[in-house]
Coordinates of C-alpha atoms and ligand atoms in Angstrom, one line a residue:
X693 CA -59.7 51.2 -126.2
X694 CA -56.0 50.2 -126.2
X695 CA -56.7 46.5 -126.6
X696 CA -58.3 46.5 -129.9
X697 CA -54.8 47.0 -131.3
X698 CA -53.6 43.8 -129.7
X699 CA -53.4 40.3 -131.2
X700 CA -55.2 37.5 -129.5
X701 CA -53.5 34.2 -129.6
X702 CA -55.6 31.0 -128.6
X703 CA -53.9 28.8 -126.2
X704 CA -52.8 25.7 -128.4
X705 CA -52.9 23.3 -125.5
X706 CA -56.7 23.4 -125.5
X707 CA -58.2 20.9 -127.9
X708 CA -61.5 22.1 -129.2
X709 CA -64.1 19.5 -130.1
X710 CA -67.8 18.8 -130.7
X711 CA -68.7 16.6 -127.9
X712 CA -72.3 16.6 -129.4
X713 CA -74.1 18.4 -132.3
X714 CA -75.2 21.0 -129.8
X715 CA -72.1 21.1 -127.4
X716 CA -68.6 22.5 -128.1
X717 CA -66.1 21.5 -125.5
X718 CA -62.8 23.4 -124.9
X719 CA -60.0 21.7 -123.2
X720 CA -59.8 18.1 -121.8
X721 CA -58.2 18.6 -118.6
X722 CA -60.1 17.5 -115.4
X723 CA -60.0 20.9 -113.8
X724 CA -60.1 23.0 -116.8
X725 CA -62.9 22.3 -119.5
X726 CA -65.3 24.9 -120.6
X727 CA -68.7 23.7 -122.7
X728 CA -70.4 26.1 -125.2
X729 CA -74.0 25.0 -126.0
X730 CA -75.1 27.3 -129.0
X731 CA -74.0 28.5 -132.1
X732 CA -71.3 26.0 -132.4
X733 CA -70.1 27.0 -135.9
X734 CA -69.9 30.6 -134.8
X735 CA -67.6 29.7 -132.0
X736 CA -65.3 27.5 -134.1
X737 CA -64.8 30.2 -136.7
X738 CA -64.3 32.7 -133.9
X739 CA -61.5 30.6 -132.2
X740 CA -59.9 29.8 -135.7
X741 CA -59.3 33.7 -136.1
X742 CA -57.3 33.9 -132.7
X743 CA -54.0 32.9 -134.3
X744 CA -51.9 35.8 -133.0
X745 CA -51.8 37.7 -136.4
X746 CA -54.9 39.5 -136.6
X747 CA -56.1 42.4 -134.2
X748 CA -58.9 42.5 -131.9
X749 CA -60.4 45.1 -134.3
X750 CA -59.8 43.0 -137.4
X751 CA -61.4 40.0 -135.9
X752 CA -64.4 42.1 -134.6
X753 CA -64.9 43.6 -138.2
X754 CA -64.8 40.1 -139.8
X755 CA -67.3 38.7 -137.3
X756 CA -69.6 41.9 -137.8
X757 CA -69.7 41.4 -141.8
X758 CA -70.2 37.4 -141.5
X759 CA -72.7 37.4 -138.5
X760 CA -73.8 40.9 -137.9
X761 CA -73.0 41.2 -134.4
X762 CA -71.6 44.4 -133.0
X763 CA -67.8 45.1 -132.7
X764 CA -68.4 45.6 -128.9
X765 CA -69.8 42.1 -128.5
X766 CA -66.6 40.6 -130.2
X767 CA -64.5 42.7 -127.9
X768 CA -66.5 41.2 -124.7
X769 CA -65.9 37.6 -126.2
X770 CA -62.4 38.3 -126.4
X771 CA -62.0 39.8 -122.9
X772 CA -64.1 36.7 -121.6
X773 CA -61.7 34.1 -123.3
X774 CA -58.8 36.1 -121.8
X775 CA -60.1 35.8 -118.3
X776 CA -60.7 32.1 -118.7
X777 CA -57.0 32.0 -119.8
X778 CA -58.1 30.7 -123.2
X779 CA -56.0 33.3 -125.1
X780 CA -53.4 35.8 -124.5
X781 CA -53.3 39.3 -126.0
X782 CA -50.1 39.9 -127.6
X783 CA -48.7 43.4 -127.9
X784 CA -47.2 42.5 -131.5
X785 CA -48.1 40.1 -134.2
X786 CA -47.0 36.7 -133.2
X787 CA -43.7 35.9 -134.8
X788 CA -42.8 32.4 -135.1
X789 CA -38.9 31.7 -134.7
X790 CA -36.8 29.1 -133.6
X791 CA -36.4 30.3 -130.0
X792 CA -40.2 30.5 -129.9
X793 CA -40.3 26.9 -131.3
X794 CA -37.8 25.9 -128.6
X795 CA -39.9 27.4 -125.7
X796 CA -43.4 26.7 -127.2
X797 CA -44.6 24.4 -124.3
X798 CA -43.1 26.8 -121.8
X799 CA -44.9 29.8 -123.3
X800 CA -48.2 28.2 -123.7
X801 CA -48.1 27.0 -119.9
X802 CA -47.4 30.6 -119.0
X803 CA -50.3 31.7 -121.2
X804 CA -52.7 28.9 -120.4
X805 CA -52.1 29.2 -116.5
X806 CA -52.7 32.8 -116.7
X807 CA -49.2 33.9 -115.8
X808 CA -48.5 36.1 -118.9
X809 CA -47.5 34.0 -121.7
X810 CA -45.1 35.6 -124.1
X811 CA -44.8 38.8 -122.0
X812 CA -43.7 36.6 -119.1
X813 CA -41.3 34.8 -121.1
X814 CA -39.7 38.1 -122.4
X815 CA -39.3 39.2 -119.0
X816 CA -37.7 36.1 -117.9
X817 CA -35.3 36.2 -121.1
X818 CA -34.2 39.7 -119.8
X819 CA -33.3 38.9 -116.1
X820 CA -29.9 37.6 -114.7
X821 CA -29.9 35.2 -111.7
X822 CA -26.7 34.3 -109.8
X823 CA -26.3 30.9 -108.3
X824 CA -23.6 30.5 -105.8
X825 CA -22.6 26.9 -105.7
X826 CA -22.6 24.4 -108.7
X827 CA -23.0 21.1 -106.8
X828 CA -26.1 18.9 -106.3
X829 CA -28.4 21.7 -105.7
X830 CA -26.8 24.6 -107.8
X831 CA -26.3 22.9 -111.1
X832 CA -29.7 21.2 -111.0
X833 CA -31.4 24.8 -110.3
X834 CA -29.3 26.2 -113.0
X835 CA -30.9 23.6 -115.4
X836 CA -34.3 24.3 -114.1
X837 CA -33.9 28.0 -114.6
X838 CA -32.5 27.7 -117.9
X839 CA -35.5 25.6 -119.1
X840 CA -37.9 28.1 -117.5
X841 CA -36.6 30.8 -120.0
X842 CA -34.4 32.7 -117.6
X843 CA -31.9 34.4 -120.2
X844 CA -28.9 35.0 -118.0
X845 CA -27.3 33.0 -115.3
X846 CA -23.9 33.7 -113.6
X847 CA -22.4 30.5 -111.8
X848 CA -19.9 30.8 -109.0
X849 CA -18.3 27.6 -107.6
X850 CA -14.4 26.9 -106.8
X851 CA -14.5 23.1 -106.9
X852 CA -13.8 20.5 -109.4
X853 CA -16.1 17.5 -110.4
X854 CA -15.2 14.5 -107.9
X855 CA -16.1 10.8 -108.4
X856 CA -18.5 11.0 -105.6
X857 CA -20.5 14.0 -107.3
X858 CA -21.5 12.2 -110.5
X859 CA -23.9 9.9 -109.0
X860 CA -26.3 12.9 -107.4
X861 CA -25.3 15.8 -109.5
X862 CA -27.5 15.9 -112.8
X863 CA -25.1 17.5 -115.3
X864 CA -21.8 15.7 -114.5
X865 CA -20.5 12.4 -116.2
X866 CA -17.5 10.4 -115.3
X867 CA -15.6 12.0 -118.2
X868 CA -16.0 15.4 -116.3
X869 CA -14.0 14.4 -113.2
X870 CA -11.3 16.8 -112.5
X871 CA -12.9 19.8 -114.5
X872 CA -14.6 22.8 -113.1
X873 CA -18.0 22.3 -111.9
X874 CA -19.0 25.8 -113.4
X875 CA -17.5 25.0 -116.8
X876 CA -19.1 21.8 -117.1
X877 CA -22.4 23.2 -116.2
X878 CA -22.1 26.0 -118.5
X879 CA -21.2 23.8 -121.6
X880 CA -24.0 21.3 -120.6
X881 CA -26.5 23.9 -120.6
X882 CA -25.6 25.8 -123.7
X883 CA -25.9 22.4 -125.4
X884 CA -29.5 22.1 -123.8
X885 CA -30.5 25.6 -124.7
X886 CA -28.4 27.7 -126.9
X887 CA -30.5 30.8 -126.2
X888 CA -29.0 31.3 -122.7
X889 CA -26.1 33.6 -121.8
X890 CA -24.0 32.1 -118.9
X891 CA -21.1 33.4 -117.2
X892 CA -18.9 31.8 -114.5
X893 CA -16.5 32.4 -111.8
X894 CA -14.3 30.0 -109.9
X895 CA -13.6 32.1 -106.9
X896 CA -14.1 30.9 -103.4
X897 CA -16.7 32.8 -101.4
X898 CA -15.0 33.9 -98.2
X899 CA -16.5 37.3 -97.2
X900 CA -19.2 39.7 -97.8
X901 CA -17.0 41.5 -100.5
X902 CA -16.5 38.4 -102.5
X903 CA -20.1 37.9 -102.8
X904 CA -20.9 41.4 -103.5
X905 CA -18.4 41.2 -106.5
X906 CA -20.3 38.3 -108.1
X907 CA -23.9 39.2 -107.5
X908 CA -23.9 42.8 -108.3
X909 CA -26.2 43.5 -111.2
X910 CA -28.3 40.3 -110.6
X911 CA -32.3 40.3 -110.4
X912 CA -32.1 37.3 -108.0
X913 CA -29.4 35.3 -106.2
X914 CA -29.9 31.6 -105.4
X915 CA -27.6 30.5 -102.5
X916 CA -26.8 26.7 -103.0
X917 CA -23.4 26.9 -101.2
X918 CA -23.4 24.7 -98.0
X919 CA -19.9 25.6 -97.0
X920 CA -19.1 26.8 -94.5
X921 CA -22.5 26.1 -92.8
X922 CA -24.5 29.2 -91.8
X923 CA -21.5 31.4 -92.8
X924 CA -22.2 30.9 -96.4
X925 CA -25.7 31.8 -96.1
X926 CA -24.8 34.9 -93.7
X927 CA -22.1 36.4 -96.3
X928 CA -24.7 35.9 -99.2
X929 CA -27.4 37.6 -97.3
X930 CA -25.4 40.5 -96.1
X931 CA -24.4 41.1 -99.7
X932 CA -27.7 41.0 -101.1
X933 CA -29.2 43.1 -98.3
X934 CA -26.6 45.8 -99.1
X935 CA -27.3 45.5 -102.8
X936 CA -31.0 45.3 -102.3
X937 CA -31.4 42.1 -104.3
X938 CA -33.7 39.4 -103.5
X939 CA -32.2 35.9 -102.5
X940 CA -33.1 32.4 -102.0
X941 CA -31.5 29.8 -99.8
X942 CA -31.9 26.1 -99.9
X943 CA -30.8 22.9 -97.9
X944 CA -31.3 19.3 -98.2
X945 CA -31.5 16.7 -95.5
X946 CA -32.3 12.9 -96.0
X947 CA -36.0 13.2 -95.3
X948 CA -36.7 16.8 -96.3
X949 CA -35.5 19.8 -98.1
X950 CA -35.8 23.4 -96.9
X951 CA -35.9 26.7 -98.4
X952 CA -36.7 30.4 -97.8
X953 CA -36.5 33.6 -99.8
X954 CA -35.5 37.2 -98.5
X955 CA -36.7 40.3 -99.9
X956 CA -34.7 43.3 -98.8
X957 CA -37.6 45.8 -99.0
X958 CA -40.2 43.8 -97.1
X959 CA -38.9 40.8 -95.2
X960 CA -36.8 39.7 -92.4
X961 CA -33.3 38.3 -93.4
X962 CA -31.1 35.2 -92.9
X963 CA -29.8 36.8 -89.6
X964 CA -33.6 37.2 -88.3
X965 CA -34.1 33.6 -89.1
X966 CA -31.0 32.6 -87.2
X967 CA -32.1 34.7 -84.3
X968 CA -35.3 33.1 -84.0
X969 CA -33.6 29.6 -83.9
X970 CA -31.2 31.0 -81.1
X971 CA -30.5 28.9 -78.0
X972 CA -27.6 27.6 -76.0
X973 CA -28.1 24.2 -78.0
X974 CA -28.4 25.7 -81.4
X975 CA -25.3 27.8 -80.8
X976 CA -23.4 24.5 -79.6
X977 CA -24.6 22.6 -82.6
X978 CA -23.6 25.5 -85.0
X979 CA -20.2 25.6 -83.7
X980 CA -19.8 22.0 -84.0
X981 CA -20.8 21.9 -87.6
X982 CA -18.7 24.9 -88.3
X983 CA -15.4 23.2 -86.7
X984 CA -16.3 19.7 -87.7
X985 CA -13.2 17.7 -88.6
X986 CA -15.2 14.4 -89.0
X987 CA -15.6 13.2 -92.6
X988 CA -19.4 13.2 -93.1
X989 CA -21.0 11.8 -96.1
X990 CA -24.0 13.4 -97.6
X991 CA -27.1 10.9 -97.3
X992 CA -29.1 11.5 -100.2
X993 CA -30.6 10.0 -103.4
X994 CA -31.0 11.4 -106.9
X995 CA -34.9 11.5 -106.8
X996 CA -34.7 13.6 -103.7
X997 CA -32.4 16.1 -105.0
X998 CA -34.4 16.4 -108.3
X999 CA -37.7 16.8 -106.1
X1000 CA -36.0 19.5 -104.1
X1001 CA -34.7 21.6 -106.8
X1002 CA -38.0 21.3 -109.0
X1003 CA -39.9 22.3 -105.8
X1004 CA -37.8 25.5 -105.2
X1005 CA -37.7 26.4 -109.1
X1006 CA -41.5 26.2 -109.4
X1007 CA -42.1 27.9 -105.9
X1008 CA -39.6 30.6 -107.1
X1009 CA -41.6 31.0 -110.3
X1010 CA -44.8 31.2 -108.2
X1011 CA -43.4 34.2 -106.2
X1012 CA -41.7 35.8 -109.3
X1013 CA -45.3 35.9 -111.1
X1014 CA -47.1 36.9 -108.0
X1015 CA -49.1 33.7 -107.6
X1016 CA -47.6 33.3 -104.4
X1017 CA -47.8 36.9 -102.7
X1018 CA -46.4 36.3 -99.3
X1019 CA -43.6 33.8 -99.0
X1020 CA -41.5 36.0 -96.8
X1021 CA -40.5 35.3 -93.2
X1022 CA -41.1 31.7 -93.7
X1023 CA -38.8 28.7 -93.9
X1024 CA -40.6 26.2 -95.9
X1025 CA -40.0 22.6 -95.6
X1026 CA -40.8 19.7 -98.4
X1027 CA -41.0 16.2 -97.0
X1028 CA -39.5 13.6 -99.5
X1029 CA -41.5 11.1 -98.0
X1030 CA -45.0 12.7 -97.6
X1031 CA -44.5 14.9 -100.8
X1032 CA -45.8 17.7 -98.6
X1033 CA -44.9 21.3 -98.1
X1034 CA -45.2 23.0 -94.8
X1035 CA -44.1 26.5 -93.5
X1036 CA -41.9 25.0 -91.0
X1037 CA -40.5 28.0 -89.1
X1038 CA -42.2 31.5 -89.2
X1039 CA -39.9 34.5 -88.4
X1040 CA -40.1 38.1 -88.3
X1041 CA -37.8 41.0 -88.9
X1042 CA -35.8 41.3 -85.7
X1043 CA -35.1 45.2 -84.8
X1044 CA -31.7 44.3 -83.5
X1045 CA -30.7 42.1 -86.4
X1046 CA -27.0 42.9 -87.2
X1047 CA -27.7 43.1 -90.9
X1048 CA -31.3 44.5 -91.4
X1049 CA -32.4 45.7 -87.9
X1050 CA -32.7 49.4 -87.3
X1051 CA -31.3 49.1 -83.8
X1052 CA -28.2 47.0 -84.4
X1053 CA -25.4 49.4 -83.4
X1054 CA -24.6 48.0 -80.1
X1055 CA -25.9 44.6 -80.5
X1056 CA -23.4 42.0 -78.7
X1057 CA -24.7 38.6 -78.9
X1058 CA -23.1 35.3 -78.6
X1059 CA -24.5 33.7 -81.7
X1060 CA -22.8 36.2 -84.0
X1061 CA -19.5 35.3 -82.3
X1062 CA -20.2 31.8 -83.2
X1063 CA -21.3 32.4 -86.7
X1064 CA -18.7 35.1 -87.4
X1065 CA -18.6 36.7 -91.0
X1066 CA -16.2 39.2 -92.6
Ligands
ZN1461 ZN1 -32.3 40.5 -90.6

């Protein structure tokens, strides 16, 4: 049995207390409380041994000497505790350092929710996410990923901080006006979390090749660019499909935020979604937005941008951990007024999609003339 060499660590978010002389309660959350109604002192001692520095085998031996129970029985208790997300089985003895201290709430959350604890944290520390766009959405998402424990970020944005950005863009202050958004984001996040590696680029993304240069080597790409509308998403999509990198897209309107994810191995892509929305009216509107000369103001408030980015980051985490198994081919909408999520548009992989379709050789379609990419 491989697991006897592992080190059980009891999740320290669970309060353990005697409710009555004959009742031990573990946890105090309304949906996650366990009661044990016999052998209280045995269980208290057992829980105390689960400190991440003793192997399953050592704990079983100790319980055997003191209480005469078989090793197998203790293995079973540990397995049951693990199944109830009361502990995590660590591959190595728990090593407490400053980084673990900084992330202790996050790691305890990952463990207590049954997502993988330290193992998930280590995995996140090793991945790299590229965020295209460092404005209201991009900079806020960068902060969220940074605090989830993602170890490497690459930030791309050609713009400087303007006065009108400061109100709704979480990381910028009035002192930053005139500075590159990427640089300020990098500096602020490094002050917030010194354990992250952040690289930046100030190039403007005009073509598929531009995006390919920035995203290669990434495990995920978040597209938070909104200009030029549709084209920014299309070039990101094409680059990510070619490099086989999963990607995420988000948008904000005044009453709702929207997001969807593309997995090159299994799902339809941005162009499949655009195709499913296609109509004469859609083409007209897309063309208008693309060639618009009117100076439009973004109608948004800080609480809604933060709601949007928190929703996206949490949803991405659920997908990354495998809790949400099938987010593909769905455009999700989060209502800022009802605080509700809906799969707003469902689409499918289109066989004549110019990016991911198998029969895309001779596709001549007006929508791709309107939303041309290079
Ligand atoms: Zn497609």
